[in-house]
Amino acid sequence: MNEIKTGQKIHPGSGRRKAPTFNKGRVLDGTDLEKVRALLGDRPRRRDLLIEHLHLIQDSEGCLPAGMLHALATEMRIPMAEIYEVASFYAHFDIVKDGEARPAPVTIRVCESLSCALAGAERLISELESNAGSDIRVLRAPCMGRCDLAPAAEVGHRHVDHCTPDSVLEVARSGDLHPEIPEYADFSAYRATGGYKVLEACTSGQRSVEEVIETLSDGGLRGLGGAGFPTGRKWSFVRAETGPRLMAVNGDEGEPGTFKDRLYLESNPHQFLEGMLIGAWAVEAEEVYIYLRDEYPAAREILLKEIAAVEAAGLAKHTKIHLRRGAGAYICGEESAMIESIEGKRGLPRHRPPFVSVRGLFDRPTLVNNVETLYWVPEILKNGAEWFASQGTNGCKGLRSYSVSGRVKNPGVKLVAAGTTARELINDHCGGMADGHSFKGYLPGGPSGGILPADMADIPLDFGQLEKHGSFVGSHAVVILSDKDDMKDVALNLLKFFEDESCGQCTPCRNGTEKAVKLMSQPSWDSDLLTELSQVMADASICGLGQAAPNPIKSVMKYFPGDLK
C-alpha cells in the first residue's frame, strides 16, 4: 500500500477504475430505430398512444423484440421501464428478450372459458397441441365473445367458430389470418332509413339537452355494461361538471358469456355511433374515445371505415372521435382501468372517489357509457320514452339483449322484454334445452353474478331483482347448465378466469383468487376456509373483479351442496 505523504491531496475517486467510455445498459441499434420510425410514420409520439404503437410493432413483427422496444422508448422519450411494464401487462403482447427465440409465425388462441369449455375446448386444445407443428403455437385464451358459437378459436386475427382441430389448422395453414367481415348496415344503408335524423335534430337546436335527458330518464334506460346506473342521471352529472369534458365508450366486453355488443357493432354500427354522438353533444364532450377489445378485430375494421364515413358527412363536427384498441385484459372493462389503458398505461383500477364523472380521462370530467346503452339512445328519442318503458315485463322497463349460451338448442342474443326469466329464455327463445340435457342451473349475469339452481329460474332477470339472492344480472350474460355439469368444475373454471385476469394491484384479489383455485382443485372443498377467504376478497378488494370473484364459490356451497360430496 502506497504511503500518503503529508500535505498530499486526496481526490474523490482516487484509486478507482477508469469509467467506461460507452453508455451503460443496452446500446440502441440504429436498424431497430429505423424500423420503429418507419412503422410510426407521422403518427404523434404522445404518451397516451403507447399501446397503439405497441400494436404496430406486434402486428409487424409477430412479437415485441427488446431492441424495438428500446427504439420505441427513445422515439417516444419514455423510460424503458415504463414501456416494459405496460407491454408485459397485456396478454396480446409478446416481449422477446435478447437471445430468446421468437414465437411461432402463427398463433392459435383457443377459448377455454365456460361456454367453450362446455363445448369441448379442453379436448380441442389437447388435439391442437399434438398436431400443430413447430410453426404454429397454441395458447389458452379467455372469452372471445363468441359463446353462442362455441367452441371458438382465433387464428391470427381470424376467428373459427364451432371449430374442430381440422378446421382450425386449415385456417392456420391457409395464410389468410385477417378477420372475416360480416354483412352489416353501412353508412348509406343506415342513412337511407332515416339514420342520424335524431342527431341532426339535436345539433341543430330542434331538441334541447334537457328534453333529451328527460326522455332517456322517463324511458328507464340504464347502463347495460353491468352496473345499471340510470343513463339520464349520469349524463346530468357529467354535464354539471366544469368543462372541458370528454367521453369514453366501454367496448371491452370481456365477461364470459357476453357477446351482445359484438353483435350490434358487427350488424348495425351506425345506430351505436349516432347514440354516441348524441351523448357527446349532450355533455359537450370535446373528444370521444371508443375502447374496443382486441378480440373484436372485425368490429374494429367496420368502425374504422364507418367512422370515416360519418366524419366525411360532417356529422361529427361537434367532437373528435378516437378508436382505441385493447390488448387482452378483462380488467379494462372496469371503467377506471379502461381510462388508464386509454391513457397508455397498465389497466389498473383507480381508487374512488373521485369518480370518473368528476375526474376521468386525462383528469377531465368524463362520460362513460357501454356500447348497447348508446345503441338504444336514437331509438328511444325517435319513438318516445313510453315506447321503450312499455317494452318491459314483470315490473321492469325497456328491452334487454340477453346473451344466452351453454346447454340450449339455439344460443344467441335474444332481444326481449326486460325482466324476462331464465326459464322463458330457454323455452320461448332458445328452443329448449339441448338434446339429452336437463336444466340444472344457470349464470344470470356471467361469472360475477354467481350460479343459481333451476328452481330459481322464474326470477325476473333485471337490475334489483337478484341481489337478495346473492346474485345480479350484470351484463345479462346467461349461461345455461345441465345435469351433465358438475358445479364444482363450473365454479373452478370461473375462478381460474378471475385468477388469470386479476390485475394484481391488490392483495385480496391477487392472492385470493390464486388460493381459491388451489383450494377448489382439491378432491373435497374446505368450506369454512373458502367462506372466510371469500369474505376477505369481497370486503377488501379494490374493484368489482375481486369483490365478485367469490360469488361462484358461495353459490355452489349454498345452492348445490350435493355436488360437493
Coordinates of C-alpha atoms in Angstrom, one line a residue:
M1 CA 0.0 0.0 0.0
N2 CA 1.5 3.4 -1.0
E3 CA 2.4 5.7 1.8
I4 CA 0.5 9.0 1.8
K5 CA 2.8 11.9 2.2
T6 CA 2.0 14.9 4.4
G7 CA 0.1 17.6 2.5
Q8 CA -0.8 15.2 -0.4
K9 CA -4.3 15.9 -1.7
I10 CA -6.8 13.0 -1.8
H11 CA -9.1 13.4 -4.8
P12 CA -12.5 11.8 -4.9
G13 CA -12.3 8.6 -7.0
S14 CA -8.6 8.1 -6.4
G15 CA -7.6 4.5 -7.0
R16 CA -10.9 3.6 -8.8
R17 CA -11.1 2.1 -12.2
K18 CA -11.5 4.5 -15.0
A19 CA -15.1 4.9 -16.1
P20 CA -16.0 3.1 -19.4
T21 CA -16.2 5.2 -22.5
F22 CA -19.6 3.8 -23.5
N23 CA -23.1 4.2 -22.0
K24 CA -24.1 1.5 -19.6
G25 CA -27.0 -0.8 -20.4
R26 CA -28.5 -1.6 -23.8
V27 CA -26.9 0.1 -26.8
L28 CA -29.5 1.4 -29.2
D29 CA -29.4 -0.4 -32.6
G30 CA -29.8 2.1 -35.5
T31 CA -31.7 -0.6 -37.5
D32 CA -34.3 -1.0 -34.8
L33 CA -34.8 2.7 -34.6
E34 CA -35.3 3.0 -38.4
K35 CA -37.8 0.2 -38.3
V36 CA -39.8 1.8 -35.5
R37 CA -39.7 5.2 -37.2
A38 CA -41.0 3.6 -40.4
L39 CA -43.8 2.0 -38.5
L40 CA -44.9 5.1 -36.7
G41 CA -44.6 7.3 -39.7
D42 CA -46.1 10.7 -39.0
R43 CA -48.2 9.5 -36.1
P44 CA -47.8 11.6 -32.9
R45 CA -45.4 10.3 -30.3
R46 CA -47.7 11.2 -27.4
R47 CA -47.6 9.1 -24.2
D48 CA -51.3 8.0 -24.5
L49 CA -50.6 6.4 -27.8
L50 CA -48.1 3.9 -26.4
I51 CA -50.4 0.9 -26.6
E52 CA -51.4 1.8 -30.2
H53 CA -47.7 1.9 -31.1
L54 CA -47.0 -1.4 -29.4
H55 CA -49.7 -2.9 -31.5
L56 CA -48.0 -1.6 -34.7
I57 CA -44.8 -3.5 -33.7
Q58 CA -46.6 -6.6 -32.6
D59 CA -48.6 -6.8 -35.8
S60 CA -45.5 -6.2 -37.9
E61 CA -43.0 -8.5 -36.1
G62 CA -45.3 -11.0 -34.5
C63 CA -43.8 -10.1 -31.2
L64 CA -42.2 -7.2 -29.4
P65 CA -38.4 -7.5 -29.8
A66 CA -36.4 -5.9 -27.0
G67 CA -34.4 -3.8 -29.4
M68 CA -37.5 -2.3 -31.0
L69 CA -38.9 -1.6 -27.5
H70 CA -35.7 0.3 -26.8
A71 CA -36.1 2.2 -30.0
L72 CA -39.7 3.0 -29.2
A73 CA -38.7 4.3 -25.7
T74 CA -36.1 6.5 -27.4
E75 CA -38.5 7.8 -30.0
M76 CA -41.3 8.5 -27.6
R77 CA -38.9 9.7 -24.9
I78 CA -40.4 7.3 -22.3
P79 CA -38.2 5.3 -19.9
M80 CA -37.7 1.7 -21.0
A81 CA -39.1 0.6 -17.6
E82 CA -42.4 2.2 -18.4
I83 CA -42.5 0.6 -21.9
Y84 CA -41.8 -2.8 -20.4
E85 CA -44.3 -2.6 -17.6
V86 CA -47.1 -1.6 -20.0
A87 CA -46.2 -4.2 -22.6
S88 CA -45.9 -7.0 -20.1
F89 CA -49.3 -6.2 -18.5
Y90 CA -51.4 -7.1 -21.6
A91 CA -51.8 -10.7 -22.8
H92 CA -51.7 -10.0 -26.5
F93 CA -48.2 -8.6 -26.4
D94 CA -45.2 -11.0 -26.7
I95 CA -41.9 -9.5 -25.4
V96 CA -38.9 -11.2 -26.8
K97 CA -35.6 -10.5 -24.9
D98 CA -32.2 -10.6 -26.5
G99 CA -31.2 -14.2 -27.3
E100 CA -34.7 -15.6 -26.9
A101 CA -36.4 -17.3 -29.8
R102 CA -39.4 -15.5 -31.4
P103 CA -42.8 -17.2 -31.1
A104 CA -44.0 -19.4 -34.0
P105 CA -45.2 -17.5 -37.1
V106 CA -48.9 -18.4 -36.4
T107 CA -50.7 -18.2 -33.1
I108 CA -53.9 -20.1 -32.3
R109 CA -55.8 -18.9 -29.3
V110 CA -58.5 -21.3 -28.1
C111 CA -61.1 -20.0 -25.7
E112 CA -61.2 -22.0 -22.5
S113 CA -63.9 -20.0 -20.7
L114 CA -67.1 -21.7 -19.6
S115 CA -69.3 -21.9 -22.7
C116 CA -66.4 -23.1 -24.8
A117 CA -65.3 -25.5 -22.0
L118 CA -68.8 -27.0 -22.1
A119 CA -68.5 -27.5 -25.8
G120 CA -65.2 -29.4 -25.6
A121 CA -62.4 -26.8 -25.5
E122 CA -60.1 -28.9 -23.4
R123 CA -60.1 -31.7 -25.9
L124 CA -59.7 -29.3 -28.7
I125 CA -56.6 -27.7 -27.1
S126 CA -55.1 -31.1 -26.5
E127 CA -55.5 -32.3 -30.1
L128 CA -54.2 -29.0 -31.5
E129 CA -51.1 -29.1 -29.3
S130 CA -50.4 -32.6 -30.6
N131 CA -50.9 -31.8 -34.3
A132 CA -50.0 -28.1 -34.7
G133 CA -46.3 -28.5 -35.6
S134 CA -43.4 -26.2 -34.8
D135 CA -44.6 -23.3 -37.0
I136 CA -47.8 -22.9 -35.0
R137 CA -48.2 -22.2 -31.3
V138 CA -51.4 -23.0 -29.4
L139 CA -52.4 -20.8 -26.5
R140 CA -55.3 -20.9 -24.0
A141 CA -57.3 -17.8 -24.1
P142 CA -60.2 -16.2 -22.1
C143 CA -63.6 -15.5 -23.5
M144 CA -63.6 -14.1 -27.1
G145 CA -67.3 -13.0 -27.1
R146 CA -68.4 -15.9 -29.3
C147 CA -70.1 -18.0 -26.7
D148 CA -73.0 -18.8 -28.9
L149 CA -70.6 -20.2 -31.5
A150 CA -68.6 -22.4 -29.1
P151 CA -66.0 -23.8 -29.2
A152 CA -64.2 -20.8 -30.7
A153 CA -60.6 -20.1 -31.7
E154 CA -58.8 -17.1 -33.1
V155 CA -56.0 -17.8 -35.6
G156 CA -54.0 -14.6 -36.0
H157 CA -57.0 -12.2 -36.3
R158 CA -59.4 -14.6 -37.9
H159 CA -62.0 -16.4 -35.8
V160 CA -63.1 -20.0 -36.3
D161 CA -66.5 -20.8 -34.9
H162 CA -67.9 -24.3 -33.9
C163 CA -64.3 -25.3 -34.5
T164 CA -62.6 -28.6 -34.8
P165 CA -58.9 -29.3 -34.9
D166 CA -59.0 -29.8 -38.6
S167 CA -60.9 -26.5 -39.3
V168 CA -58.6 -24.5 -37.1
L169 CA -55.4 -26.0 -38.6
E170 CA -56.8 -25.5 -42.1
V171 CA -57.1 -21.7 -41.4
A172 CA -53.7 -21.6 -39.7
R173 CA -52.0 -23.1 -42.8
S174 CA -54.0 -21.1 -45.3
G175 CA -52.1 -17.9 -44.7
D176 CA -55.3 -15.8 -44.6
L177 CA -55.3 -14.6 -41.0
H178 CA -57.3 -11.5 -41.4
P179 CA -60.8 -11.1 -39.9
E180 CA -63.9 -12.0 -41.8
I181 CA -66.1 -9.0 -42.1
P182 CA -69.8 -9.9 -41.8
E183 CA -72.6 -8.2 -43.7
Y184 CA -73.8 -5.1 -41.9
A185 CA -75.7 -1.9 -42.5
D186 CA -73.1 0.6 -43.7
F187 CA -73.5 4.4 -43.7
S188 CA -75.5 4.6 -46.9
A189 CA -77.9 1.9 -45.7
Y190 CA -78.4 3.5 -42.3
R191 CA -78.9 6.9 -43.7
A192 CA -81.5 5.6 -46.2
T193 CA -83.7 4.5 -43.3
G194 CA -83.6 7.9 -41.6
G195 CA -80.4 7.4 -39.7
Y196 CA -78.8 10.4 -38.0
K197 CA -82.0 12.4 -38.2
V198 CA -82.2 12.4 -34.3
L199 CA -78.6 13.6 -34.1
E200 CA -79.2 16.4 -36.6
A201 CA -82.3 17.5 -34.6
C202 CA -80.1 17.7 -31.5
T203 CA -77.2 19.6 -33.1
S204 CA -79.5 22.0 -35.0
G205 CA -81.3 23.1 -31.8
Q206 CA -84.6 21.4 -32.6
R207 CA -84.2 19.3 -29.4
S208 CA -82.8 20.6 -26.2
V209 CA -80.3 18.7 -23.9
E210 CA -82.8 18.9 -21.1
E211 CA -85.5 17.3 -23.3
V212 CA -83.2 14.5 -24.4
I213 CA -82.1 13.7 -20.8
E214 CA -85.7 13.7 -19.6
T215 CA -86.8 11.3 -22.3
L216 CA -84.0 8.9 -21.6
S217 CA -84.8 9.0 -17.9
D218 CA -88.5 8.5 -18.3
G219 CA -87.8 5.6 -20.7
G220 CA -85.8 3.9 -18.0
L221 CA -82.6 3.5 -20.0
R222 CA -79.8 2.2 -17.8
G223 CA -76.1 1.3 -18.2
L224 CA -76.1 -2.1 -19.9
G225 CA -72.5 -2.9 -19.4
G226 CA -73.3 -4.3 -16.0
A227 CA -73.8 -1.5 -13.4
G228 CA -77.3 -0.5 -14.5
F229 CA -76.8 3.2 -13.5
P230 CA -79.6 5.4 -15.0
T231 CA -78.3 6.9 -18.2
G232 CA -80.1 10.3 -18.0
R233 CA -78.8 10.9 -14.5
K234 CA -75.2 10.0 -15.5
W235 CA -75.4 12.5 -18.4
S236 CA -76.7 15.2 -16.0
F237 CA -73.9 14.5 -13.5
V238 CA -71.2 14.9 -16.2
R239 CA -72.8 17.9 -17.7
A240 CA -72.9 19.6 -14.3
E241 CA -69.1 19.4 -14.0
T242 CA -66.9 22.3 -15.2
G243 CA -65.5 21.7 -18.7
P244 CA -63.7 20.8 -20.8
R245 CA -65.3 17.3 -20.8
L246 CA -64.6 14.1 -22.5
M247 CA -66.5 10.8 -23.3
A248 CA -65.3 7.2 -23.3
V249 CA -67.2 4.3 -24.7
N250 CA -66.7 0.9 -23.0
G251 CA -66.4 -1.7 -25.7
D252 CA -64.3 -4.1 -23.7
E253 CA -67.0 -6.7 -23.4
G254 CA -64.9 -9.4 -21.6
E255 CA -67.3 -11.0 -19.2
P256 CA -67.5 -14.7 -20.1
G257 CA -70.9 -15.4 -21.7
T258 CA -71.4 -11.8 -23.0
F259 CA -71.4 -11.1 -26.7
K260 CA -74.3 -8.6 -27.4
D261 CA -72.1 -5.6 -28.1
R262 CA -70.2 -7.5 -30.7
L263 CA -73.5 -8.4 -32.5
Y264 CA -74.6 -4.8 -32.6
L265 CA -71.2 -3.5 -33.7
E266 CA -71.0 -6.1 -36.5
S267 CA -74.5 -5.7 -37.7
N268 CA -75.7 -2.1 -37.2
P269 CA -72.8 0.1 -36.1
H270 CA -74.3 3.4 -37.0
Q271 CA -77.2 3.2 -34.5
F272 CA -74.5 2.9 -31.9
L273 CA -72.4 5.7 -33.4
E274 CA -75.4 8.0 -33.6
G275 CA -76.2 7.4 -29.9
M276 CA -72.6 8.0 -29.1
L277 CA -72.6 11.4 -31.0
I278 CA -75.8 12.4 -29.2
G279 CA -74.1 11.7 -25.9
A280 CA -71.1 13.7 -26.8
W281 CA -73.4 16.6 -27.8
A282 CA -75.4 16.4 -24.6
V283 CA -72.4 16.7 -22.3
E284 CA -70.3 18.8 -24.7
A285 CA -67.5 16.3 -24.9
E286 CA -64.7 17.7 -27.0
E287 CA -63.4 14.2 -27.8
V288 CA -64.8 10.7 -27.7
Y289 CA -62.6 7.6 -27.2
I290 CA -64.1 4.2 -28.2
Y291 CA -62.2 1.5 -26.3
L292 CA -62.7 -1.8 -28.2
R293 CA -61.4 -5.1 -27.0
D294 CA -58.7 -6.7 -29.2
E295 CA -60.7 -9.9 -29.5
Y296 CA -63.1 -8.0 -31.9
P297 CA -61.0 -7.4 -35.0
A298 CA -63.9 -7.4 -37.4
A299 CA -65.7 -4.8 -35.4
R300 CA -62.6 -2.7 -35.4
E301 CA -62.3 -2.8 -39.2
I302 CA -66.0 -1.9 -39.5
L303 CA -65.7 1.0 -37.1
L304 CA -62.6 2.4 -38.8
K305 CA -64.4 2.5 -42.1
E306 CA -67.7 3.8 -40.8
I307 CA -66.4 6.5 -38.5
A308 CA -64.5 7.9 -41.5
A309 CA -67.8 8.0 -43.4
V310 CA -69.6 9.8 -40.6
E311 CA -66.8 12.4 -40.4
A312 CA -66.8 12.9 -44.1
A313 CA -70.5 13.6 -44.0
G314 CA -69.9 16.3 -41.4
L315 CA -72.0 14.6 -38.7
A316 CA -69.2 14.7 -36.0
K317 CA -68.2 18.4 -36.2
H318 CA -69.0 18.9 -32.5
T319 CA -66.5 16.3 -31.3
K320 CA -63.4 14.3 -32.3
I321 CA -63.6 10.5 -32.4
H322 CA -60.7 8.2 -31.5
L323 CA -60.8 4.4 -31.7
R324 CA -58.5 2.7 -29.2
R325 CA -57.6 -0.9 -29.3
G326 CA -57.4 -3.1 -26.1
A327 CA -54.7 -5.7 -25.8
G328 CA -56.2 -8.6 -23.9
A329 CA -57.1 -7.5 -20.3
Y330 CA -60.5 -8.3 -18.9
I331 CA -59.9 -5.8 -16.1
C332 CA -60.1 -3.0 -18.6
G333 CA -63.9 -3.5 -18.7
E334 CA -63.8 -1.7 -15.3
E335 CA -64.3 2.0 -16.3
S336 CA -61.3 3.5 -14.4
A337 CA -59.0 0.7 -15.6
M338 CA -60.2 1.4 -19.2
I339 CA -59.4 5.0 -18.7
E340 CA -55.9 4.1 -17.6
S341 CA -55.5 2.0 -20.7
I342 CA -56.7 4.7 -23.0
E343 CA -54.0 6.9 -21.4
G344 CA -51.4 4.3 -22.5
K345 CA -50.9 2.8 -19.1
R346 CA -51.4 -0.6 -17.4
G347 CA -55.1 -1.2 -16.8
L348 CA -55.1 -0.8 -13.0
P349 CA -58.4 0.3 -11.4
R350 CA -58.3 3.6 -9.7
H351 CA -59.3 4.3 -6.1
R352 CA -62.6 6.2 -5.9
P353 CA -63.6 8.9 -5.2
P354 CA -63.1 10.9 -7.3
F355 CA -65.4 9.2 -9.7
V356 CA -64.7 9.4 -13.5
S357 CA -67.6 11.7 -14.0
V358 CA -65.6 14.3 -11.9
R359 CA -62.0 13.4 -12.8
G360 CA -61.7 10.8 -15.5
L361 CA -59.8 10.6 -18.8
F362 CA -56.8 13.0 -18.7
D363 CA -58.2 14.3 -15.4
R364 CA -61.2 15.7 -17.1
P365 CA -64.9 15.1 -16.3
T366 CA -65.7 12.0 -18.4
L367 CA -69.0 10.4 -19.6
V368 CA -68.5 6.6 -19.8
N369 CA -71.2 4.6 -21.5
N370 CA -71.5 1.0 -22.7
V371 CA -72.0 0.2 -26.4
E372 CA -75.5 -1.2 -26.0
T373 CA -76.6 1.7 -23.8
L374 CA -75.7 4.1 -26.6
Y375 CA -77.3 1.8 -29.2
W376 CA -80.7 2.5 -27.7
V377 CA -80.5 6.2 -27.5
P378 CA -81.6 7.1 -31.1
E379 CA -84.5 4.6 -30.9
I380 CA -85.8 6.0 -27.6
L381 CA -85.5 9.6 -28.7
K382 CA -87.3 8.7 -32.0
N383 CA -90.1 6.6 -30.6
G384 CA -90.5 8.2 -27.2
A385 CA -90.0 7.3 -23.5
E386 CA -93.3 5.4 -23.2
W387 CA -92.4 3.2 -26.2
F388 CA -89.3 1.9 -24.6
A389 CA -90.5 1.8 -21.0
S390 CA -93.6 -0.2 -22.0
Q391 CA -91.5 -3.0 -23.6
G392 CA -90.6 -4.5 -20.2
T393 CA -92.3 -7.2 -18.2
N394 CA -92.6 -8.2 -14.5
G395 CA -92.4 -4.6 -13.5
C396 CA -89.2 -3.9 -15.4
K397 CA -88.7 -1.2 -18.1
G398 CA -87.3 -1.5 -21.6
L399 CA -85.8 -4.0 -23.9
R400 CA -82.8 -6.2 -23.0
S401 CA -80.3 -8.1 -25.1
Y402 CA -79.6 -11.3 -23.2
S403 CA -76.5 -13.2 -24.4
V404 CA -77.6 -16.9 -24.0
S405 CA -75.2 -19.8 -24.3
G406 CA -74.5 -23.2 -22.8
R407 CA -76.8 -26.2 -22.9
V408 CA -79.6 -24.8 -25.1
K409 CA -80.6 -25.7 -28.6
N410 CA -80.4 -22.2 -30.1
P411 CA -78.0 -19.9 -28.3
G412 CA -77.5 -16.3 -29.3
V413 CA -78.5 -12.7 -28.4
K414 CA -82.2 -12.7 -27.5
L415 CA -83.7 -9.2 -27.7
V416 CA -86.8 -9.5 -25.4
A417 CA -88.5 -7.6 -22.7
A418 CA -86.5 -6.6 -19.6
G419 CA -87.5 -8.8 -16.7
T420 CA -87.7 -12.0 -18.8
T421 CA -86.8 -15.1 -16.8
A422 CA -84.2 -17.7 -17.5
R423 CA -87.0 -20.3 -18.0
E424 CA -88.7 -18.1 -20.5
L425 CA -85.4 -17.6 -22.3
I426 CA -84.8 -21.4 -22.6
N427 CA -88.3 -22.4 -23.5
D428 CA -89.6 -19.5 -25.6
H429 CA -86.5 -18.1 -27.2
C430 CA -83.8 -20.9 -27.3
G431 CA -85.9 -23.9 -28.5
G432 CA -85.5 -25.6 -25.1
M433 CA -82.6 -27.5 -23.6
A434 CA -80.1 -29.2 -25.9
D435 CA -80.9 -32.9 -26.6
G436 CA -80.0 -35.2 -23.8
H437 CA -79.7 -32.4 -21.2
S438 CA -81.9 -31.5 -18.3
F439 CA -81.9 -27.9 -16.8
K440 CA -79.9 -27.8 -13.6
G441 CA -78.7 -24.3 -13.1
Y442 CA -77.6 -21.0 -14.8
L443 CA -75.4 -18.0 -14.6
P444 CA -77.8 -15.0 -14.7
G445 CA -75.0 -12.4 -15.2
G446 CA -71.8 -14.1 -16.2
P447 CA -69.3 -15.4 -13.6
S448 CA -69.6 -12.3 -11.5
G449 CA -73.3 -13.0 -11.0
G450 CA -72.8 -16.4 -9.4
I451 CA -74.8 -19.6 -10.2
L452 CA -78.4 -20.2 -9.5
P453 CA -80.3 -23.5 -9.5
A454 CA -83.1 -24.4 -11.9
D455 CA -85.8 -24.0 -9.3
M456 CA -84.9 -20.3 -9.2
A457 CA -85.3 -19.8 -12.9
D458 CA -88.5 -17.7 -12.6
I459 CA -86.9 -14.6 -11.1
P460 CA -87.0 -11.6 -13.5
L461 CA -83.6 -11.1 -15.0
D462 CA -83.1 -7.4 -14.4
F463 CA -81.4 -4.9 -12.1
G464 CA -82.5 -5.1 -8.5
Q465 CA -84.2 -8.4 -8.8
L466 CA -81.5 -10.9 -8.0
E467 CA -79.5 -9.1 -5.3
K468 CA -81.4 -10.5 -2.4
H469 CA -80.3 -14.0 -3.6
G470 CA -76.7 -13.0 -3.6
S471 CA -76.6 -12.6 -7.4
F472 CA -77.1 -9.9 -10.0
V473 CA -77.8 -9.7 -13.7
G474 CA -74.7 -7.6 -14.7
S475 CA -74.3 -7.5 -18.5
H476 CA -77.2 -10.0 -19.0
A477 CA -74.9 -12.9 -19.9
V478 CA -77.0 -16.1 -19.2
V479 CA -75.1 -19.4 -19.4
I480 CA -77.4 -22.4 -19.1
L481 CA -76.1 -25.6 -17.3
S482 CA -77.4 -29.1 -17.2
D483 CA -77.4 -32.3 -15.3
K484 CA -74.3 -33.3 -17.2
D485 CA -72.3 -30.4 -15.5
D486 CA -70.5 -30.7 -12.1
M487 CA -71.0 -27.4 -10.4
K488 CA -67.6 -27.7 -8.7
D489 CA -65.9 -27.9 -12.1
V490 CA -68.0 -25.0 -13.3
A491 CA -67.0 -22.8 -10.4
L492 CA -63.3 -23.8 -10.8
N493 CA -63.4 -22.7 -14.4
L494 CA -64.8 -19.4 -13.4
L495 CA -62.2 -18.8 -10.6
K496 CA -59.4 -19.8 -12.9
F497 CA -60.6 -17.0 -15.2
F498 CA -60.6 -14.5 -12.4
E499 CA -57.1 -15.7 -11.3
D500 CA -55.7 -15.1 -14.8
E501 CA -57.4 -11.8 -15.2
S502 CA -56.7 -10.2 -11.8
C503 CA -54.6 -7.1 -12.5
G504 CA -52.5 -7.9 -9.4
Q505 CA -52.8 -4.5 -7.8
C506 CA -54.4 -5.5 -4.5
T507 CA -53.5 -8.5 -2.3
P508 CA -57.1 -9.7 -1.6
C509 CA -57.8 -10.3 -5.3
R510 CA -54.3 -11.2 -6.5
N511 CA -53.6 -13.8 -3.8
G512 CA -57.2 -14.6 -3.0
T513 CA -58.1 -15.9 -6.5
E514 CA -54.9 -17.9 -6.5
K515 CA -55.6 -19.5 -3.1
A516 CA -59.2 -20.1 -4.1
V517 CA -58.2 -22.1 -7.2
K518 CA -55.8 -24.2 -5.1
L519 CA -58.5 -25.0 -2.5
M520 CA -61.1 -25.7 -5.2
S521 CA -58.8 -28.0 -7.0
Q522 CA -58.8 -30.4 -4.0
P523 CA -61.0 -33.5 -4.1
S524 CA -63.1 -32.0 -1.4
W525 CA -63.6 -28.4 -0.6
D526 CA -62.7 -26.8 2.8
S527 CA -66.0 -24.9 3.0
D528 CA -65.1 -23.0 6.2
L529 CA -61.8 -21.8 4.7
L530 CA -63.3 -20.9 1.4
T531 CA -66.1 -19.0 3.1
E532 CA -63.5 -17.0 5.1
L533 CA -61.4 -16.3 2.0
S534 CA -64.5 -15.2 0.0
Q535 CA -65.4 -12.7 2.7
V536 CA -62.0 -11.2 2.7
M537 CA -61.9 -10.9 -1.1
A538 CA -65.4 -9.3 -1.2
D539 CA -64.7 -6.8 1.6
A540 CA -61.2 -5.7 0.8
S541 CA -60.6 -5.9 -3.0
I542 CA -60.2 -2.6 -4.8
C543 CA -62.7 -3.2 -7.6
G544 CA -65.5 -5.4 -8.7
L545 CA -63.3 -8.2 -10.1
G546 CA -62.1 -9.2 -6.6
Q547 CA -65.3 -8.3 -4.9
A548 CA -67.4 -10.5 -7.2
A549 CA -64.9 -13.3 -7.8
P550 CA -66.2 -15.4 -4.8
N551 CA -69.8 -15.4 -6.0
P552 CA -69.4 -18.8 -7.9
I553 CA -67.9 -20.3 -4.7
K554 CA -70.7 -19.1 -2.5
S555 CA -73.3 -20.1 -5.0
V556 CA -72.1 -23.7 -5.2
M557 CA -71.9 -24.1 -1.4
K558 CA -75.4 -22.6 -0.9
Y559 CA -77.4 -24.0 -3.8
F560 CA -75.6 -27.1 -5.0
P561 CA -74.4 -28.9 -1.8
G562 CA -74.9 -32.2 -3.5
D563 CA -72.1 -31.5 -5.9
L564 CA -69.7 -31.0 -3.0
K565 CA -69.9 -34.6 -1.8

